[in-house]
Amino acid sequence: MAREKKRRSHGRRSPLAAAALIGIGLVLSGGIYAGASAAVAATSEPTAADTALTAEDGQKLFQANCATCHGLDLQGTDDGPSLYGVGALAVEFQVSTGRMPLQMQGPQAEQKPVQFTEEQILAMADYVQSVAPGPDLPSDHILDGEGDLARGAELFRINCAMCHNVAAAGGALTQGKWAPDIQDTSALHIYAAMVTGPQNMPVFNNMNLTPEDKRDIISALLYQQEEQAPGGFNIGSLGPVAEGFFVWIFGIGGLVAITVWITAKSN
Amino acid sequence: MAHEHDTQAVERVYRPSPGLAVAVDDPVQNPGLPPHRERVTDKDPQANRRAVRTVYTLFYVSVAASIWAVAAYMLFPIEGEYATMGNIRNNNLFIGLGIAFALLAIGIGAIHWSKSLMSDKEHVEARHSTRGSEPTRAAVIQAFATANEESGFGRRKMIRNSLFAALVASVIPGITLFRNLAPNDGNDPVQLLNETMWAKGERLVLDPEGTPVKAADVTIGSAFHIIPESLAGLSHDEGYLEEKAKAIVLLVRLLPEQLKETEERKTWSYDGIVAYSKVCTHVGCPVALYEQQTHHLLCPCHQSQFDVTEHAKVVFGPAARPLPQLPITVDAEGYLVAKDGFSEPVGPSFWERH
Ligand code: FES
């Protein structure tokens, strides 16, 4: 009796309130996270414009920051590969996605905050290109995003989707390696990845995917990046596992909560 | 003195408990109903009125949500110039929300009504025994016997047996129909599973364009997705997908010294270029996750890994066999061609392949 009275004096808080609060909290924090990561993802994108810094400045930067592993003359050391023939494009990609300078040895180089300004990166790229040339920055035409979307999407599904996921959400490889998501990668970096084949990604040379093919693929990916998902929440576009988890937790959780409410005695 | 008494008195009278603290005659005793407890709505007329208000509000919310669903159908058009992904999504979302709230509000209202306002006095309805009474049972047996006699089911053997035959025969058309779902275009399914379009001299072309590939195009570290040239010309009706599902191939180039080739397969590669079937030998997913530095191929379905340097042998996972290798060479114009078809069936095990 005493217990009943005490509960009543606390007001009628149903046991469902706790469940509802947790649910609301989860949804809110998910939403805030999604919003925040979208905001952080909006970064500027370097262009092939002329730089105020010269290849000589690039050489100094290279010797100060890269030569320990890649050698004073790009010849490579025990700690890092030679950079002969990697070209300006690879330097731009590796440094301005934050993969280089490498933070630590691991399954694969991680993206982290960029260490140099755009000008410094282009200067280093010029320097590397001047010593032993390789693929250079592409023309604006390839990056314009005006290619054939349907064809680009088909080429993406044949050549890229097995690793990067059909919605470009990325995926796991072997032994701790992974194919990163490319849902907010810039056109230049998509192009650079195809041409230079960073780390375990295969190279897609111009005989495999012609420059027009690459333009179509880039266009399809840029279109996907901008277009809203037709189905509402895409839960990371990770497919049936993520969607299954969502249904198990929120769908079945909701059913359990309703069942508890239906069978609970009214007070 | 105490110690001169019978020292074993306790042992003589003590009877250990058989293990049950309480002797229970009937293990499942009827606990009866708990005393009826009055609800807030029974005692407090104000709470009662509030509950009534909640219930009818919920029902009116349901009406409003139904109307909203119809309105949303008109407010978010998806035809003509409005046929964009965003509009379709809004249209689906708001119609769906309207219908969901309409049904949910009816349900919640009904349950709230029954829980807070309808009588909640519990009473017991005893279950009757499942066995029928003797006369009932006799009557049923009698009914069957009479029916048997009057219909002649047991007596007229011809009729009875022909009925059984008819019943059995009626299932046969179903079996025939389902049987025909198996490939039956005059080809032996085992044969179909054994063969792909690859044959001697068949050019390796890019999927899906059909561009032939020169050996020099295949640079180290690249991965080419390849189909046979005659497949690229097939239309959908000519079995493009069926043939493609078997014939897809991955072409990669390694340094020739990285390849560990067996004697008899030395001639199957061309200058470090090797071609392997992309159909997983586990259950047939396309194995195309090629890691250019480790030279491993990963199947995304169940994580089988194949080592391209060693004839695509299985290095991890459930696949039972290496991926079949396509022997390749170059033709007079320098294009890559198949030296021969696959020497074994591609893909997963089937009933005549283990
Ligand atoms: S289908 Fe490739 S591992 Fe199962």
PDB file of C-alpha atoms in Angstrom, chain B residues 6 23 60 76 81 96 107 116 120 146 194 197 247 251 334 352:
ATOM      1  CA  ASP B   6      22.008 -41.768  25.636  1.00  0.00           C
ATOM      2  CA  ALA B  23       4.358 -30.966   1.396  1.00  0.00           C
ATOM      3  CA  TYR B  60     -10.426  12.625 -34.575  1.00  0.00           C
ATOM      4  CA  PHE B  76       3.159  16.700 -53.589  1.00  0.00           C
ATOM      5  CA  GLU B  81       7.896  18.504 -64.339  1.00  0.00           C
ATOM      6  CA  GLY B  96       2.806   7.279 -45.662  1.00  0.00           C
ATOM      7  CA  GLY B 107      -5.337   1.444 -32.543  1.00  0.00           C
ATOM      8  CA  SER B 116      -8.944   3.089 -18.949  1.00  0.00           C
ATOM      9  CA  ASP B 120     -11.749  -4.143 -16.082  1.00  0.00           C
ATOM     10  CA  THR B 146     -23.427 -45.178 -41.555  1.00  0.00           C
ATOM     11  CA  ASN B 194      30.275 -26.806 -67.882  1.00  0.00           C
ATOM     12  CA  MET B 197      31.629 -18.714 -74.409  1.00  0.00           C
ATOM     13  CA  ALA B 247      32.093 -15.750 -68.870  1.00  0.00           C
ATOM     14  CA  LEU B 251      42.672  -9.548 -66.197  1.00  0.00           C
ATOM     15  CA  GLY B 334      48.843  -7.824 -80.627  1.00  0.00           C
ATOM     16  CA  GLU B 352      28.119 -33.351 -60.990  1.00  0.00           C
TER      17      GLU B 352
END
